[in-house]
CSV table of C-alpha atoms in Angstrom, one decimal:
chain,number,residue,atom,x,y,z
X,1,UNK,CA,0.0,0.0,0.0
X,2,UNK,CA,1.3,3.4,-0.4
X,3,UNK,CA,1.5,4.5,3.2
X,4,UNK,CA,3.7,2.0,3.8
X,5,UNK,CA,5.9,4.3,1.5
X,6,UNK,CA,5.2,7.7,2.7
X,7,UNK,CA,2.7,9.3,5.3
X,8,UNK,CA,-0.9,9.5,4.9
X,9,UNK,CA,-1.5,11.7,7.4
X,10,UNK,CA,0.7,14.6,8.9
X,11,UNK,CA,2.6,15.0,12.4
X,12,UNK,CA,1.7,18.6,14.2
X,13,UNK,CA,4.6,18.3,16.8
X,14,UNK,CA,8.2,16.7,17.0
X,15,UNK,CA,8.4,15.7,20.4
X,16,UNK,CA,11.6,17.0,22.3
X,17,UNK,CA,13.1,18.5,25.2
X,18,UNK,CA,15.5,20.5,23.6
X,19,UNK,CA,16.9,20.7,20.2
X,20,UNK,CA,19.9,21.4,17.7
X,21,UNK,CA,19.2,22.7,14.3
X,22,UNK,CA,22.6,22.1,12.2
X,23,UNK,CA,22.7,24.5,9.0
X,24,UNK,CA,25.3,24.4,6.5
X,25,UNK,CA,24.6,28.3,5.2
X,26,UNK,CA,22.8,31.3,6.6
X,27,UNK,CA,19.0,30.4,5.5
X,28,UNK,CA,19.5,26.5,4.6
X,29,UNK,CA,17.8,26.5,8.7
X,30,UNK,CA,15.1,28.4,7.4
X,31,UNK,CA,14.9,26.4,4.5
X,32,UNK,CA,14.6,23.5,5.9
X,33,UNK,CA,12.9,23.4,9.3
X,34,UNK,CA,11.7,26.6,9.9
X,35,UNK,CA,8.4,25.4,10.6
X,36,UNK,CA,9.7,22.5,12.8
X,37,UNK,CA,11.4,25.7,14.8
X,38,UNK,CA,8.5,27.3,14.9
X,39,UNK,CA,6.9,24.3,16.3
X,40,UNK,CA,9.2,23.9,18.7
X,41,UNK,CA,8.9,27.5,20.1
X,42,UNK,CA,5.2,27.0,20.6
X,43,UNK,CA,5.8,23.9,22.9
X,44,UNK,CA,8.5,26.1,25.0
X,45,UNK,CA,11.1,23.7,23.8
X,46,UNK,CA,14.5,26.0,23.7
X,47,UNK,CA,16.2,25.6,20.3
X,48,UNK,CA,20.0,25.9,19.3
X,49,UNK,CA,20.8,27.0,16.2
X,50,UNK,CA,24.3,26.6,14.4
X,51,UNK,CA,25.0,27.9,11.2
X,52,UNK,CA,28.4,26.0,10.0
X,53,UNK,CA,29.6,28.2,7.1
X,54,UNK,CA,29.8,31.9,6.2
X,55,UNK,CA,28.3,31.4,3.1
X,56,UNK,CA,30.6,33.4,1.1
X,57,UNK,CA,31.7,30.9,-1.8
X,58,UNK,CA,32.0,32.6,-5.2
X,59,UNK,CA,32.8,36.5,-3.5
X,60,UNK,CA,35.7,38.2,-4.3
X,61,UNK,CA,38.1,38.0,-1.4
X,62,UNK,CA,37.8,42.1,-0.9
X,63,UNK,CA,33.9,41.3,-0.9
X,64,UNK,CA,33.6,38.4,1.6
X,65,UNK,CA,33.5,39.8,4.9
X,66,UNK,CA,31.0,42.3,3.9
X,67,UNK,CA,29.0,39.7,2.3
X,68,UNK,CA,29.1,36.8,4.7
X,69,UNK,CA,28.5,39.8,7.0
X,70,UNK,CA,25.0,40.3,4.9
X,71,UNK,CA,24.4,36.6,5.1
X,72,UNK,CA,24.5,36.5,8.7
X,73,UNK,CA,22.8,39.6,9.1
X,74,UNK,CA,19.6,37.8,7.2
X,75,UNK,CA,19.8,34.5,9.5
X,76,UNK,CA,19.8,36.7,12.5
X,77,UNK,CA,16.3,39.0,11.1
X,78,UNK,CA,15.2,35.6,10.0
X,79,UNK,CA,15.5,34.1,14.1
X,80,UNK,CA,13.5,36.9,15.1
X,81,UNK,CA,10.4,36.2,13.0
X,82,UNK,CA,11.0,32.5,13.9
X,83,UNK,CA,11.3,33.6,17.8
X,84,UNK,CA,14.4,31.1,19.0
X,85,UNK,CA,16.5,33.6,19.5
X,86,UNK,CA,19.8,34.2,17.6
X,87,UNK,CA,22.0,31.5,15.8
X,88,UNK,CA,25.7,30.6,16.7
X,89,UNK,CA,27.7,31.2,13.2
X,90,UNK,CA,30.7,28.5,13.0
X,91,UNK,CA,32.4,30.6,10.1
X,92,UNK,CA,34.0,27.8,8.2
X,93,UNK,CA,34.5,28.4,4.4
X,94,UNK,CA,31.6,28.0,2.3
X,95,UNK,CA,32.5,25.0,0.5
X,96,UNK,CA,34.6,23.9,2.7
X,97,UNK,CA,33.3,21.1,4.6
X,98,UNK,CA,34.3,17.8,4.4
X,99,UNK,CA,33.5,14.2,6.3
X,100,UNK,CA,35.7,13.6,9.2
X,101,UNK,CA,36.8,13.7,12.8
X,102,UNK,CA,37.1,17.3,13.0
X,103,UNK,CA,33.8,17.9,12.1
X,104,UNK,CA,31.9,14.5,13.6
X,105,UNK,CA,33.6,16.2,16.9
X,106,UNK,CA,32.7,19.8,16.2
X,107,UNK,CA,29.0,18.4,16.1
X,108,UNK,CA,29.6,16.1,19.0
X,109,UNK,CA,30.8,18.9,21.6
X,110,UNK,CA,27.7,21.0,20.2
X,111,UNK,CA,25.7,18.3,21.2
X,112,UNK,CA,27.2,17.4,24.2
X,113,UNK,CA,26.7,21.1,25.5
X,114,UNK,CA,23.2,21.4,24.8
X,115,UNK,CA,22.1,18.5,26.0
X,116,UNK,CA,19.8,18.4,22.7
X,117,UNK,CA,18.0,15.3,22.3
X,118,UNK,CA,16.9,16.2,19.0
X,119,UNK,CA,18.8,16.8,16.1
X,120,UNK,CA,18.3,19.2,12.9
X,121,UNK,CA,20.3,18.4,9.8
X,122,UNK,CA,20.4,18.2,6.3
X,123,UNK,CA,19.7,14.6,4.6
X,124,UNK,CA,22.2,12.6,2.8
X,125,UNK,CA,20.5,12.9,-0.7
X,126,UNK,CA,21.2,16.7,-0.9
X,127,UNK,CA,23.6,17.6,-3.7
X,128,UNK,CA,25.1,20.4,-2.5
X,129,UNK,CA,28.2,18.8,-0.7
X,130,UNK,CA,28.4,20.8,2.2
X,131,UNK,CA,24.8,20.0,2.4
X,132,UNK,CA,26.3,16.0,2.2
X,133,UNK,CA,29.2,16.7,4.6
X,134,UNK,CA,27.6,18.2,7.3
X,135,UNK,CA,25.0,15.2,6.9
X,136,UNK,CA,27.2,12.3,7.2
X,137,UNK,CA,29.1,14.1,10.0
X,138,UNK,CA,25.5,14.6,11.9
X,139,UNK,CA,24.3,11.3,11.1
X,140,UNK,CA,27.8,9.8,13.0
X,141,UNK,CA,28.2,12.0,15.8
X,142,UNK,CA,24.2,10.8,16.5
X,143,UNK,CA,25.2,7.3,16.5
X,144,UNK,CA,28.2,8.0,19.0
X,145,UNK,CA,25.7,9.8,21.5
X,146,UNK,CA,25.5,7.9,24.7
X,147,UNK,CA,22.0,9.1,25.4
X,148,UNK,CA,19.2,8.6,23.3
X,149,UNK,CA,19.3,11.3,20.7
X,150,UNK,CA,16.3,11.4,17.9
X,151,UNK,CA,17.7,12.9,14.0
X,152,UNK,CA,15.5,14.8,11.7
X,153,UNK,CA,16.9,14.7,8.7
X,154,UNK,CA,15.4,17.9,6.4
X,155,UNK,CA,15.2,18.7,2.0
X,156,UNK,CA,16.1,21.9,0.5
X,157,UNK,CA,17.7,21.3,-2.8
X,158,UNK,CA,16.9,17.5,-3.1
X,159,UNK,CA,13.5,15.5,-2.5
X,160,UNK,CA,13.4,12.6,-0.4
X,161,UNK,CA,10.8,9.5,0.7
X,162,UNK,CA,10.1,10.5,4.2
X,163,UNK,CA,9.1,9.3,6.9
X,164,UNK,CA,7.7,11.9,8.9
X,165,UNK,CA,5.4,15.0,7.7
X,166,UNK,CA,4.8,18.3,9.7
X,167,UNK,CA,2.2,20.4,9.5
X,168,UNK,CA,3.1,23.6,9.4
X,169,UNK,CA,-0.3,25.5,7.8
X,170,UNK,CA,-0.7,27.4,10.4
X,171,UNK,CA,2.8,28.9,10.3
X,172,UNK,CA,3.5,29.2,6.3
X,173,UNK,CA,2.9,32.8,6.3
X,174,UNK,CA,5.6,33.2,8.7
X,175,UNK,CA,7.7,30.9,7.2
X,176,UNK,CA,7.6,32.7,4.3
X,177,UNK,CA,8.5,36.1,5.8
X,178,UNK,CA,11.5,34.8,7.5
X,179,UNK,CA,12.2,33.3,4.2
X,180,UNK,CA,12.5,36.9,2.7
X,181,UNK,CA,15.1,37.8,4.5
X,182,UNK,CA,17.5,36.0,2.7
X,183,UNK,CA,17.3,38.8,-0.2
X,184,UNK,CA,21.0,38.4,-0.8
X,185,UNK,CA,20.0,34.3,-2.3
X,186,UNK,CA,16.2,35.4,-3.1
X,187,UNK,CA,17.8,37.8,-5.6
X,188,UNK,CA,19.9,35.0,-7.4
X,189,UNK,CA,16.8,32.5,-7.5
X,190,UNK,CA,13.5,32.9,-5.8
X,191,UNK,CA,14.3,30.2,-3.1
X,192,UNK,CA,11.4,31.8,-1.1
X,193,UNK,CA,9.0,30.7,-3.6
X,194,UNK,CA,10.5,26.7,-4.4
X,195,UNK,CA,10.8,26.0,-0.8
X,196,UNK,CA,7.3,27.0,-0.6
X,197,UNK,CA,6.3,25.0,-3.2
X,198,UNK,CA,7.9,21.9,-1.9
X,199,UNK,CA,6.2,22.6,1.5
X,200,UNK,CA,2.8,23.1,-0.3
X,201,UNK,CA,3.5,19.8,-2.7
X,202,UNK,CA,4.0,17.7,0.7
X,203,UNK,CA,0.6,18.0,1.2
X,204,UNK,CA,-0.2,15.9,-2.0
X,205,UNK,CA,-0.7,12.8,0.5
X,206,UNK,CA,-2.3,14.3,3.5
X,207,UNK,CA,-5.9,15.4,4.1
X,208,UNK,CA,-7.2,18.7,2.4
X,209,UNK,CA,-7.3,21.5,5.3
X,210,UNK,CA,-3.8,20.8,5.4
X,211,UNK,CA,-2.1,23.6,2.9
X,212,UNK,CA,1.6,23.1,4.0
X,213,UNK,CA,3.8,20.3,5.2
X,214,UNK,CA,7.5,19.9,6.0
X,215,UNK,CA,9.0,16.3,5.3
X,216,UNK,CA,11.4,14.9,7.6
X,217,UNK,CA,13.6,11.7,7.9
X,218,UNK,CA,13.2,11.0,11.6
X,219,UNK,CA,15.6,8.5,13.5
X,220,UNK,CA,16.1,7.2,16.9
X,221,UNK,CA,19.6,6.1,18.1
């Protein structure tokens, strides 16, 4: 049967005590699971939110720091709508990221200090490969955690068959205006409007009042 492939009916809640949103660039944690954050907020659960690079690939060296300036100047408008707070910017080169110990243990301190029992990151399918990287190092230093630890895998650039759908309808709007302030990327490609559509094509399975959904690969260690 299909639902044994992907969810017939939608999640309104991630359960958590507190949780770790990973980000490869300013506004992939927008992207991705600003609606979960949102969520999260509404159940008083405190979330952490780590932006690993500064975004500034493809800048001319005498333009990066102005620019990755710009790009953290968007997450941080874009925390406010949200209402978590501000995010932690790691500042390692856009591009830059590879698979490893450093990184696995970059992650695991992060975790290790917030006590997060769930996890943020993006999936393995995405193409971009700090996207990949910053996966495979989330997915491992998940597996290492002593203490139970849930992952929520999120899409931006590549679809996936999840397991998991959120309903976010409620909160689209406000998705969407914390989406637009990442005019620095909007102005390259309308990112705002595809991450919308995705959201809005999740609902294909799910039951009519529902107008936006986020899809999630959800894991238990």
């Amino acid at each position: 049967m299909e639902n044994l492939l992907i969810p017939y009916q939608a999640t309104g809640n991630i359960t958590a005590n507190c949780v770790l949103v990973l980000a490869p660039h300013p506004d992939d944690e927008v992207f991705g699971c600003g609606g979960a954050i949102m969520r999260h907020i509404e159940q008083h659960v405190p979330v952490h939110v780590i932006i690993v690079t500064d975004g500034a690939y493809g800048v001319s060296p005498d333009e990066a720091t102005a620019y990755a300036q710009q790009r953290r100047n968007e997450s941080i408008a874009a925390a406010a709508i949200l209402g978590y707070g501000a995010p932690a910017f790691w500042q390692q080169p856009d591009r830059g990221l590879y698979y490893g110990e450093k990184l696995i243990g970059e992650i695991s301190t992060a975790i290790h200090d917030t006590q997060a029992d769930l996890i943020y990151a993006p999936s393995v399918y995405e193409v971009h490969p700090d996207h990949r990287a910053l996966a495979m190092a989330a997915v491992e230093a998940v597996r290492r955690c002593e203490n139970p630890v849930q992952l929520a895998l999120y899409e931006i650039g590549q679809p996936f068959q999840p397991n998991l759908l959120l309903d976010i309808s409620d909160l689209a709007a406000r998705k969407m205006e914390a989406m637009r302030c990442f005019a620095s990327q909007n102005a390259k490609q309308r990112y705002d409007l595809d991450i919308a559509a995705l959201n809005r094509y999740r609902t294909y399975t799910l039951p009519a009042d529902i107008s936006a959904a986020e899809a999630y690969i959800l894991t238990d260690t």
